[in-house]
Amino acid sequence: MLNGVTDDLLTLHWRGPKGSKAPKEDAPRDGEDVKPIKAETTKPPTFLPQPAALITAALLCLLLPNGNRWDSPSADSTLPQRILFEEPGHSQEIRPPALRGCCGAPTDFRWVFLDDSKEAVAGRPFRTRLLALDAYGRQARPADCGALRVDLGLTGKARLSLSTSPQAWRLSALELDIENEHAEVIQAEVRIESPNPAADVLLQSSQIHFASGPPHNFVMQMEDPQQASDSGHSISGVGPWPQLLPLRVRVLTQDRFGNRVPFATQRSGGSGLALRSNGDKTRLEMRPANGHITFDERGEGHVTIQGMKPGPVKLWLEEVGGNSTAQQKWDVKRRSTRTIIFTNPSAPPQPSVASEMARSTMGANDEKWRAHADEVKEAVLHAWRGYRSFAWGMDEVQPLSRSGRNSFGGVGITIIDSLTTLWLMGLDEQFEEAARFVSEELDFDRADAQISVFELTIRGLGGLLGAYALSGRKVFLDKAEDLGSRLLPAFNTSSRLPLPKWNIAKGFGDPSAEPTILSEVGSLQLEFRYLAAQTGKKRFKRVADEAFQAIESAGLPGLLPVYLTPPQQHPVKAVASKFAFGALADSYYEYLLKQWLQSPSEVHFKDLWIRVMEELGNLVRPLPTPSPEFWAVSQEVPKYKLIEVSARGEVLHKMDHLSCFTPAMVVLGLKTLPKADLAVKGRNATWWRLAEGLTESCTELWTMTKSGLAPEFSFVHPKEPYSFFSQLPSDGRHSFLRPETAESLFYLYRFTGDEKYRRYGLQLFRAILEHTKVEGGFASVQDVSVVPTTKIDEMHSFVMAETFKYLYLLFSPAAMLDLERFVLNTEGHPLPRATGASNA
Ligand code: DMJ
């Protein structure tokens, strides 16, 4: 067996048209004086042809003297006819297919199993290559290869891997990556058809043996000889306590897909596993006393434990000895940790760990909403699988055509942007997959394109730093530092406002004469400041602060127009443009508050934010500071709308869905600003009403349409009660499944506990499921007022990064994400908050 392939079963034969002529003796063509790599193919081909030989062949092709390098021979030129293939049972002489090649038409194919991987492993793509050779054993002409139809037949659960296209010939080689989640032997068969109607078909068939992957799951099962019940967490014994109740702990190791896998053989250096606990001998005894587990050949081991008194004990497996990294060892512990509660059956029943958790972390209604949180998790899994199957490594999946697109230079932004969601949802397997991509495949040198500095910061840096903050894994910080360093020169402008786009692979950006977008330069600071704090490299903070100071240097505290002068222009000035809280401005305002939460000693951020809040009323209808008489007659909170004001002061009655982050921001301020700040001018009451009223309108943006999805923006009637127009604007009736309303529902629920926000969230989620779900993920929609919806072939990375994350958090207990500890960047990635800014 070689490379996971049983070579003795490999056969190669032409199935030629009946009665086809015997191939003639081969002879080099005019001007060709080359040696074939391998001329004969009457036997099964040799596996693993040396790459060097292929390169030599390619060079020889290029050096051909008679100019037929990539020229086609004339249509009627005689093709070399020399190959004799065998069919099982009888020999048959067959004419090679009438194709042309660099050095000859493809007449001979080798299917080889080339890869760094030493064997086919369940869960990893196994690389194979199909090589097209001409009659002399040299590389054939790629253009002609393109005309070939290649089919791969696979048995078992094997499939062609996500990134594989059976048409994408490169230098006469086609990569066919095969993957399988099961450890099994599969039959794989390649068929090749030429476009020639008298097509010859080459069949090659082989067996591939997928071995189990490395141990990933560590299963501990209690085998109780005295009928103790194991409910998953809690174990009760029989008879009065203290009773030494010996329990056999059965330990199994499995790969990611649940295939049983012996632990010992998978790790180098002969490491072993030991059972550990947080209890001393007065609480728990083990046999053997050191907890070391001896595994049998099936990968099963045992330790006996005895609880010595009632109460919880944490158990986990620890890797001992061997060469595994600290990270791998930590993973073993993390994956295996389990709490067991030893109970005294004669005493009143003790709460299980789950119910303890429920009590400490779940509100009264959390249990009820858990099923909906699980549904959101399922939706993320669906989206992830779509992306993984059709666009892995690319920026975004195109869920209709089931392909991918690179809208951010091909850095795999969906993977980076999804990390924190996967972590929070406990989708460990998918998180590990994403983490592996970051550590093994993510290469910013390949992102040779002009990419938005803002998007790379909030999605790329934010995603990596959030993953680092949650998981503590250094690889995320290292990659963030790499990305941050590549972005630094974009800030090197005369104004200190960064260029809008930068090529992180080559290190240049087109000097932009376009006005600077406020939100793009005003929401980079959380990420760069956190990066500086974690790496100790002050330059990251410096560039972000200088950009922020450049905005301030325009001399307009409070509301700012959406455009500033271009980055190369100094001094910075505001450009006459509209004032808005939606597109082009949004996250600048959000980051004023959040920078203060990140660094509470820098009160000028808070002061600036309060100033904005003081002016925000100008962009709200009805005005949010009604007279006391108004409140005297109405306790009802108006459905506030955010409108825009042009440079000349005209009101534009239009509300962007993007502006729906505002209620979230306002309640976050209400929960964190010092009480003294909120007591001034009735801010507390006004802002609460504003947040609640705006949330109602944002929800209405969704529920008012036929599909239940929100349009990109809507016009607002210019008179009381300032309702939305029922007719949607022709250029605003699409939906990208944006997250802002879900974001606000999450914050409003978190800070008020009012269950209506969860109900609203469920309505949003149902509309997304019903009208956007397709096989490849969740598609954007062309017109939210038409059902069935016409879908757009795109799924933005923020759908997983934010929309589903906020819905999941909305339906989950508060402990899922502690907002006292974390502040979410504008893409929904949690970054640590400094302590100190909270009025709770
Ligand atoms: C996200 O990338 C971020 O939330 C950003 O701040 C605004 N736009 C999108 C989502 O709509």
Tab-separated table of C-alpha atoms in Angstrom, residues 256-651:
chain	number	residue	atom	x	y	z
A	256	ARG	CA	-13.460	14.322	14.606
A	257	PHE	CA	-16.093	12.152	13.021
A	258	GLY	CA	-16.527	9.678	15.802
A	259	ASN	CA	-14.312	6.983	14.291
A	260	ARG	CA	-12.662	5.052	17.086
A	261	VAL	CA	-8.974	5.766	17.065
A	262	PRO	CA	-6.252	4.421	19.306
A	263	PHE	CA	-4.746	7.288	21.213
A	264	ALA	CA	-1.232	5.986	21.550
A	265	THR	CA	-0.394	5.363	17.947
A	266	GLN	CA	-1.459	8.827	16.857
A	267	ARG	CA	0.934	10.855	18.910
A	268	SER	CA	4.625	10.948	18.547
A	269	GLY	CA	6.941	10.308	21.412
A	270	GLY	CA	4.810	7.713	23.154
A	271	SER	CA	2.657	10.011	25.231
A	272	GLY	CA	-0.189	8.628	27.281
A	273	LEU	CA	-3.387	9.793	28.869
A	274	ALA	CA	-4.132	10.152	32.536
A	275	LEU	CA	-7.353	10.961	34.332
A	276	ARG	CA	-7.117	14.079	36.477
A	277	SER	CA	-9.502	15.683	38.898
A	278	ASN	CA	-9.791	18.839	40.918
A	279	GLY	CA	-10.462	16.858	44.089
A	280	ASP	CA	-7.865	15.648	46.550
A	281	LYS	CA	-7.920	12.202	48.091
A	282	THR	CA	-10.545	13.151	50.609
A	283	ARG	CA	-12.977	13.692	47.771
A	284	LEU	CA	-11.946	11.231	45.113
A	285	GLU	CA	-9.758	8.180	44.844
A	286	MET	CA	-8.496	6.623	41.659
A	287	ARG	CA	-7.120	3.278	40.693
A	288	PRO	CA	-4.406	3.341	39.492
A	289	ALA	CA	-3.571	6.127	41.856
A	290	ASN	CA	-1.702	8.141	39.211
A	291	GLY	CA	-4.737	7.974	36.907
A	292	HIS	CA	-2.700	6.575	34.009
A	293	ILE	CA	-4.835	4.809	31.454
A	294	THR	CA	-3.783	1.675	29.679
A	295	PHE	CA	-5.478	1.367	26.358
A	296	ASP	CA	-6.301	-1.865	24.655
A	297	GLU	CA	-5.755	-2.263	20.937
A	298	ARG	CA	-9.268	-0.930	20.209
A	299	GLY	CA	-8.461	2.366	21.847
A	300	GLU	CA	-10.360	1.744	25.058
A	301	GLY	CA	-8.995	2.248	28.541
A	302	HIS	CA	-10.273	2.240	32.117
A	303	VAL	CA	-9.705	3.926	35.430
A	304	THR	CA	-11.705	3.268	38.553
A	305	ILE	CA	-12.837	6.162	40.695
A	306	GLN	CA	-14.560	6.413	44.046
A	307	GLY	CA	-16.296	9.484	45.283
A	308	MET	CA	-15.483	9.962	48.968
A	309	LYS	CA	-18.090	12.574	49.767
A	310	PRO	CA	-21.082	14.102	48.079
A	311	GLY	CA	-20.475	17.023	45.798
A	312	PRO	CA	-19.165	17.938	42.374
A	313	VAL	CA	-15.789	16.853	41.063
A	314	LYS	CA	-14.300	17.942	37.808
A	315	LEU	CA	-12.612	15.233	35.760
A	316	TRP	CA	-10.508	15.603	32.683
A	317	LEU	CA	-7.907	13.807	30.670
A	318	GLU	CA	-4.363	14.992	30.539
A	319	GLU	CA	-1.759	14.044	28.020
A	320	VAL	CA	1.376	12.922	29.776
A	321	GLY	CA	4.826	12.726	28.214
A	322	GLY	CA	5.307	12.821	24.490
A	323	ASN	CA	6.105	15.681	22.184
A	324	SER	CA	2.730	17.314	21.896
A	325	THR	CA	2.601	21.070	22.023
A	326	ALA	CA	1.109	22.930	24.965
A	327	GLN	CA	-1.790	23.820	22.693
A	328	GLN	CA	-2.516	20.185	21.858
A	329	LYS	CA	-2.361	19.263	25.528
A	330	TRP	CA	-4.685	22.076	26.412
A	331	ASP	CA	-7.099	20.904	23.737
A	332	VAL	CA	-7.200	17.418	25.228
A	333	LYS	CA	-8.114	18.876	28.583
A	334	ARG	CA	-10.691	21.219	27.134
A	335	ARG	CA	-12.384	18.528	25.112
A	336	SER	CA	-12.557	15.993	27.874
A	337	THR	CA	-13.485	18.031	30.936
A	338	ARG	CA	-16.595	16.778	32.651
A	339	THR	CA	-18.149	17.427	36.013
A	340	ILE	CA	-19.628	14.655	38.065
A	341	ILE	CA	-21.750	15.224	41.105
A	342	PHE	CA	-21.587	12.481	43.665
A	343	THR	CA	-24.839	12.504	45.502
A	344	ASN	CA	-26.099	10.929	48.633
A	345	PRO	CA	-29.267	9.144	47.595
A	346	SER	CA	-30.705	9.328	51.083
A	347	ALA	CA	-30.398	13.089	51.049
A	348	PRO	CA	-32.736	15.331	49.054
A	349	PRO	CA	-31.766	15.316	45.363
A	350	GLN	CA	-28.927	17.613	44.431
A	351	PRO	CA	-29.214	19.824	41.393
A	352	SER	CA	-27.497	18.572	38.303
A	353	VAL	CA	-24.740	20.632	36.803
A	354	ALA	CA	-27.106	21.602	34.026
A	355	SER	CA	-29.721	22.855	36.413
A	356	GLU	CA	-27.073	24.603	38.490
A	357	MET	CA	-26.004	26.350	35.348
A	358	ALA	CA	-29.590	27.106	34.586
A	359	ARG	CA	-29.985	28.719	37.948
A	360	SER	CA	-26.842	30.749	37.842
A	361	THR	CA	-26.888	31.790	34.232
A	362	MET	CA	-30.381	31.408	32.868
A	363	GLY	CA	-33.214	33.793	33.365
A	364	ALA	CA	-36.643	32.366	33.953
A	365	ASN	CA	-37.317	32.193	30.233
A	366	ASP	CA	-33.938	31.087	28.962
A	367	GLU	CA	-34.839	27.436	29.102
A	368	LYS	CA	-37.849	28.127	26.899
A	369	TRP	CA	-35.715	29.895	24.310
A	370	ARG	CA	-32.942	27.359	24.222
A	371	ALA	CA	-34.569	25.479	21.335
A	372	HIS	CA	-34.545	28.672	19.268
A	373	ALA	CA	-30.900	29.276	20.070
A	374	ASP	CA	-30.258	25.753	18.802
A	375	GLU	CA	-32.154	26.520	15.616
A	376	VAL	CA	-29.914	29.511	14.991
A	377	LYS	CA	-26.913	27.298	15.579
A	378	GLU	CA	-28.294	24.886	12.996
A	379	ALA	CA	-28.630	27.783	10.570
A	380	VAL	CA	-24.996	28.674	11.112
A	381	LEU	CA	-24.037	25.070	10.501
A	382	HIS	CA	-26.002	25.147	7.273
A	383	ALA	CA	-24.303	28.365	6.168
A	384	TRP	CA	-20.929	27.022	7.189
A	385	ARG	CA	-21.412	23.810	5.263
A	386	GLY	CA	-22.424	25.772	2.185
A	387	TYR	CA	-19.362	27.938	2.412
A	388	ARG	CA	-17.159	24.977	3.215
A	389	SER	CA	-18.443	22.898	0.319
A	390	PHE	CA	-18.494	25.526	-2.372
A	391	ALA	CA	-16.125	28.331	-1.480
A	392	TRP	CA	-13.618	27.170	1.088
A	393	GLY	CA	-10.691	29.584	1.294
A	394	MET	CA	-12.472	32.186	-0.808
A	395	ASP	CA	-13.977	35.294	0.676
A	396	GLU	CA	-17.657	34.578	0.341
A	397	VAL	CA	-19.875	31.800	-0.848
A	398	GLN	CA	-22.228	32.385	-3.761
A	399	PRO	CA	-25.010	30.193	-2.543
A	400	LEU	CA	-27.041	29.993	-5.754
A	401	SER	CA	-24.320	29.114	-8.208
A	402	ARG	CA	-22.647	27.164	-5.420
A	403	SER	CA	-19.332	28.800	-5.998
A	404	GLY	CA	-17.318	31.502	-4.311
A	405	ARG	CA	-16.068	35.011	-4.880
A	406	ASN	CA	-13.100	36.965	-3.636
A	407	SER	CA	-14.363	40.334	-2.580
A	408	PHE	CA	-11.572	40.921	-0.052
A	409	GLY	CA	-8.519	39.736	-1.922
A	410	GLY	CA	-9.139	36.062	-1.262
A	411	VAL	CA	-8.152	35.955	2.389
A	412	GLY	CA	-11.065	33.690	3.295
A	413	ILE	CA	-12.879	36.521	5.070
A	414	THR	CA	-15.927	34.360	5.835
A	415	ILE	CA	-13.752	32.014	7.853
A	416	ILE	CA	-12.107	34.829	9.798
A	417	ASP	CA	-15.373	36.655	10.289
A	418	SER	CA	-17.092	33.483	11.563
A	419	LEU	CA	-14.518	32.499	14.172
A	420	THR	CA	-16.115	34.235	17.137
A	421	THR	CA	-19.591	33.019	16.218
A	422	LEU	CA	-18.401	29.423	15.990
A	423	TRP	CA	-16.654	29.754	19.329
A	424	LEU	CA	-19.633	31.278	21.115
A	425	MET	CA	-21.981	28.656	19.705
A	426	GLY	CA	-19.676	25.876	20.827
A	427	LEU	CA	-19.312	24.623	17.270
A	428	ASP	CA	-15.946	23.169	18.174
A	429	GLU	CA	-15.375	21.114	15.117
A	430	GLN	CA	-16.060	24.031	12.799
A	431	PHE	CA	-14.016	26.357	14.976
A	432	GLU	CA	-11.060	23.982	14.787
A	433	GLU	CA	-11.453	23.773	11.045
A	434	ALA	CA	-11.424	27.554	10.823
A	435	ALA	CA	-8.479	27.786	13.223
A	436	ARG	CA	-6.559	25.311	11.102
A	437	PHE	CA	-7.218	27.456	8.067
A	438	VAL	CA	-5.832	30.474	9.898
A	439	SER	CA	-2.718	28.708	11.079
A	440	GLU	CA	-1.979	26.619	7.997
A	441	GLU	CA	-3.498	28.276	4.963
A	442	LEU	CA	-4.127	31.934	5.557
A	443	ASP	CA	-1.486	33.798	3.600
A	444	PHE	CA	-1.849	37.542	3.188
A	445	ASP	CA	0.827	37.492	0.506
A	446	ARG	CA	-1.789	36.051	-1.789
A	447	ALA	CA	-4.168	38.981	-1.322
A	448	ASP	CA	-2.823	40.887	-4.285
A	449	ALA	CA	-5.687	43.364	-4.679
A	450	GLN	CA	-6.833	46.748	-3.489
A	451	ILE	CA	-8.920	45.920	-0.446
A	452	SER	CA	-10.896	48.179	1.854
A	453	VAL	CA	-8.784	49.098	4.890
A	454	PHE	CA	-11.963	49.510	6.927
A	455	GLU	CA	-13.366	46.083	6.041
A	456	LEU	CA	-10.048	44.361	6.578
A	457	THR	CA	-9.924	45.998	9.976
A	458	ILE	CA	-13.418	45.310	11.265
A	459	ARG	CA	-13.798	41.862	9.698
A	460	GLY	CA	-10.193	40.664	9.437
A	461	LEU	CA	-8.450	42.193	12.426
A	462	GLY	CA	-11.671	42.187	14.441
A	463	GLY	CA	-12.320	38.510	13.670
A	464	LEU	CA	-8.794	37.402	14.505
A	465	LEU	CA	-8.538	39.512	17.640
A	466	GLY	CA	-11.972	38.416	18.823
A	467	ALA	CA	-10.965	34.789	18.334
A	468	TYR	CA	-7.796	35.480	20.270
A	469	ALA	CA	-9.689	37.197	23.081
A	470	LEU	CA	-12.102	34.267	23.406
A	471	SER	CA	-9.776	31.330	22.886
A	472	GLY	CA	-6.436	32.709	24.032
A	473	ARG	CA	-4.725	31.074	21.061
A	474	LYS	CA	-1.623	32.917	20.057
A	475	VAL	CA	-1.941	32.030	16.394
A	476	PHE	CA	-4.832	34.472	16.060
A	477	LEU	CA	-2.823	37.271	17.583
A	478	ASP	CA	0.141	36.481	15.355
A	479	LYS	CA	-2.020	36.604	12.259
A	480	ALA	CA	-3.652	39.804	13.447
A	481	GLU	CA	-0.238	41.325	13.938
A	482	ASP	CA	0.744	40.244	10.460
A	483	LEU	CA	-2.371	41.839	8.997
A	484	GLY	CA	-2.070	44.964	11.145
A	485	SER	CA	1.547	45.452	10.096
A	486	ARG	CA	0.585	45.202	6.444
A	487	LEU	CA	-2.117	47.826	6.919
A	488	LEU	CA	0.113	50.295	8.767
A	489	PRO	CA	1.545	52.026	5.676
A	490	ALA	CA	-1.994	52.857	4.518
A	491	PHE	CA	-2.074	55.395	7.356
A	492	ASN	CA	1.021	57.150	6.112
A	493	THR	CA	-0.791	60.054	4.470
A	494	SER	CA	-0.410	63.786	4.978
A	495	SER	CA	-3.708	63.963	6.892
A	496	ARG	CA	-3.124	60.721	8.823
A	497	LEU	CA	-6.470	59.525	7.600
A	498	PRO	CA	-5.793	56.121	6.027
A	499	LEU	CA	-6.139	55.510	2.321
A	500	PRO	CA	-9.448	53.767	1.688
A	501	LYS	CA	-7.865	50.771	-0.035
A	502	TRP	CA	-4.585	48.999	0.310
A	503	ASN	CA	-2.823	46.055	-1.305
A	504	ILE	CA	-1.620	44.050	1.692
A	505	ALA	CA	0.380	41.649	-0.457
A	506	LYS	CA	2.406	44.212	-2.385
A	507	GLY	CA	2.188	47.131	0.029
A	508	PHE	CA	0.704	49.946	-2.016
A	509	GLY	CA	-2.550	51.841	-2.323
A	510	ASP	CA	-3.883	54.121	-4.996
A	511	PRO	CA	-3.755	57.702	-3.727
A	512	SER	CA	-7.399	58.545	-3.432
A	513	ALA	CA	-8.884	61.853	-4.476
A	514	GLU	CA	-12.285	60.713	-3.267
A	515	PRO	CA	-13.681	62.246	-0.094
A	516	THR	CA	-13.031	60.231	3.025
A	517	ILE	CA	-15.960	58.273	4.449
A	518	LEU	CA	-16.476	59.114	8.098
A	519	SER	CA	-17.360	55.612	9.311
A	520	GLU	CA	-14.395	54.101	7.484
A	521	VAL	CA	-11.789	56.170	9.288
A	522	GLY	CA	-13.649	56.486	12.567
A	523	SER	CA	-14.092	52.814	13.317
A	524	LEU	CA	-10.646	51.283	13.197
A	525	GLN	CA	-9.610	52.258	16.673
A	526	LEU	CA	-10.935	49.417	18.839
A	527	GLU	CA	-9.064	46.864	16.785
A	528	PHE	CA	-5.743	48.683	16.428
A	529	ARG	CA	-5.702	49.731	20.070
A	530	TYR	CA	-6.326	46.188	21.269
A	531	LEU	CA	-3.675	44.899	18.877
A	532	ALA	CA	-1.186	47.375	20.322
A	533	ALA	CA	-2.049	46.379	23.874
A	534	GLN	CA	-1.593	42.677	23.155
A	535	THR	CA	1.556	42.884	21.065
A	536	GLY	CA	3.155	45.716	23.011
A	537	LYS	CA	3.684	47.535	19.695
A	538	LYS	CA	2.577	51.093	20.207
A	539	ARG	CA	2.601	51.956	16.539
A	540	PHE	CA	-0.723	50.201	16.064
A	541	LYS	CA	-2.363	52.476	18.595
A	542	ARG	CA	-0.545	55.516	17.251
A	543	VAL	CA	-1.892	55.229	13.706
A	544	ALA	CA	-5.444	54.647	14.925
A	545	ASP	CA	-5.251	57.583	17.330
A	546	GLU	CA	-3.781	59.846	14.689
A	547	ALA	CA	-6.608	58.963	12.322
A	548	PHE	CA	-9.071	59.759	15.059
A	549	GLN	CA	-7.349	63.055	15.864
A	550	ALA	CA	-7.413	63.897	12.167
A	551	ILE	CA	-11.201	63.566	12.231
A	552	GLU	CA	-11.371	65.774	15.296
A	553	SER	CA	-9.088	68.314	13.649
A	554	ALA	CA	-11.974	69.150	11.287
A	555	GLY	CA	-13.215	71.034	14.341
A	556	LEU	CA	-16.757	69.674	14.519
A	557	PRO	CA	-17.535	67.835	17.724
A	558	GLY	CA	-20.972	66.259	17.755
A	559	LEU	CA	-22.637	65.272	14.504
A	560	LEU	CA	-20.347	65.290	11.498
A	561	PRO	CA	-21.147	65.248	7.809
A	562	VAL	CA	-20.558	61.869	6.225
A	563	TYR	CA	-17.571	63.024	4.136
A	564	LEU	CA	-14.215	64.558	5.035
A	565	THR	CA	-11.493	65.744	2.671
A	566	PRO	CA	-9.414	63.042	0.905
A	567	PRO	CA	-6.616	61.452	2.946
A	568	GLN	CA	-3.797	63.212	1.120
A	569	GLN	CA	-5.245	66.619	1.883
A	570	HIS	CA	-4.071	68.528	4.912
A	571	PRO	CA	-5.556	70.072	7.015
A	572	VAL	CA	-8.623	67.879	7.274
A	573	LYS	CA	-11.947	69.559	6.569
A	574	ALA	CA	-15.524	68.417	6.590
A	575	VAL	CA	-16.935	68.210	3.074
A	576	ALA	CA	-20.405	69.682	2.574
A	577	SER	CA	-22.489	66.515	2.700
A	578	LYS	CA	-25.427	65.051	4.559
A	579	PHE	CA	-25.675	64.235	8.253
A	580	ALA	CA	-26.890	60.709	8.918
A	581	PHE	CA	-26.715	57.804	11.300
A	582	GLY	CA	-26.869	55.171	8.585
A	583	ALA	CA	-24.520	54.404	5.690
A	584	LEU	CA	-21.197	56.267	5.598
A	585	ALA	CA	-21.356	57.501	9.188
A	586	ASP	CA	-22.775	54.783	11.488
A	587	SER	CA	-19.881	53.115	13.280
A	588	TYR	CA	-17.966	56.365	13.842
A	589	TYR	CA	-20.591	57.228	16.464
A	590	GLU	CA	-20.606	53.687	17.815
A	591	TYR	CA	-16.831	53.770	18.361
A	592	LEU	CA	-16.927	56.973	20.374
A	593	LEU	CA	-18.742	55.119	23.121
A	594	LYS	CA	-16.915	51.852	22.636
A	595	GLN	CA	-13.465	53.391	22.741
A	596	TRP	CA	-14.406	54.776	26.129
A	597	LEU	CA	-15.599	51.322	27.231
A	598	GLN	CA	-12.312	49.913	26.066
A	599	SER	CA	-10.346	52.603	27.835
A	600	PRO	CA	-12.503	54.318	30.477
A	601	SER	CA	-9.761	56.669	31.614
A	602	GLU	CA	-9.991	58.458	28.244
A	603	VAL	CA	-13.118	60.364	29.096
A	604	HIS	CA	-12.969	62.599	26.043
A	605	PHE	CA	-14.448	59.693	24.064
A	606	LYS	CA	-17.407	59.595	26.418
A	607	ASP	CA	-17.757	63.374	26.266
A	608	LEU	CA	-17.741	63.322	22.482
A	609	TRP	CA	-20.357	60.591	22.486
A	610	ILE	CA	-22.597	62.539	24.837
A	611	ARG	CA	-22.239	65.521	22.563
A	612	VAL	CA	-23.397	63.396	19.645
A	613	MET	CA	-26.334	62.152	21.677
A	614	GLU	CA	-27.285	65.732	22.459
A	615	GLU	CA	-27.449	66.515	18.741
A	616	LEU	CA	-28.971	63.213	17.655
A	617	GLY	CA	-32.487	64.577	18.169
A	618	ASN	CA	-32.027	66.595	14.973
A	619	LEU	CA	-31.993	63.330	13.054
A	620	VAL	CA	-34.993	61.810	14.807
A	621	ARG	CA	-38.720	62.094	14.015
A	622	PRO	CA	-40.804	62.804	15.993
A	623	LEU	CA	-38.419	64.901	18.019
A	624	PRO	CA	-37.309	62.847	21.001
A	625	THR	CA	-37.463	65.655	23.536
A	626	PRO	CA	-41.157	66.320	23.733
A	627	SER	CA	-42.637	68.716	26.177
A	628	PRO	CA	-43.799	67.456	29.573
A	629	GLU	CA	-47.320	68.039	28.261
A	630	PHE	CA	-46.765	65.359	25.637
A	631	TRP	CA	-45.878	62.781	28.223
A	632	ALA	CA	-48.781	63.934	30.286
A	633	VAL	CA	-51.214	62.809	27.599
A	634	SER	CA	-49.289	59.874	26.160
A	635	GLN	CA	-47.274	57.236	27.854
A	636	GLU	CA	-46.818	55.416	24.608
A	637	VAL	CA	-43.357	55.480	23.141
A	638	PRO	CA	-43.481	56.852	19.591
A	639	LYS	CA	-42.086	54.722	16.819
A	640	TYR	CA	-39.122	56.983	16.290
A	641	LYS	CA	-37.425	57.171	12.908
A	642	LEU	CA	-33.903	58.214	12.031
A	643	ILE	CA	-33.910	60.618	9.126
A	644	GLU	CA	-31.094	62.484	7.349
A	645	VAL	CA	-30.312	66.166	6.900
A	646	SER	CA	-28.648	67.458	3.741
A	647	ALA	CA	-25.689	69.825	3.694
A	648	ARG	CA	-28.145	72.655	3.129
A	649	GLY	CA	-30.273	71.677	6.064
A	650	GLU	CA	-33.121	69.981	4.170
A	651	VAL	CA	-34.625	66.974	5.863
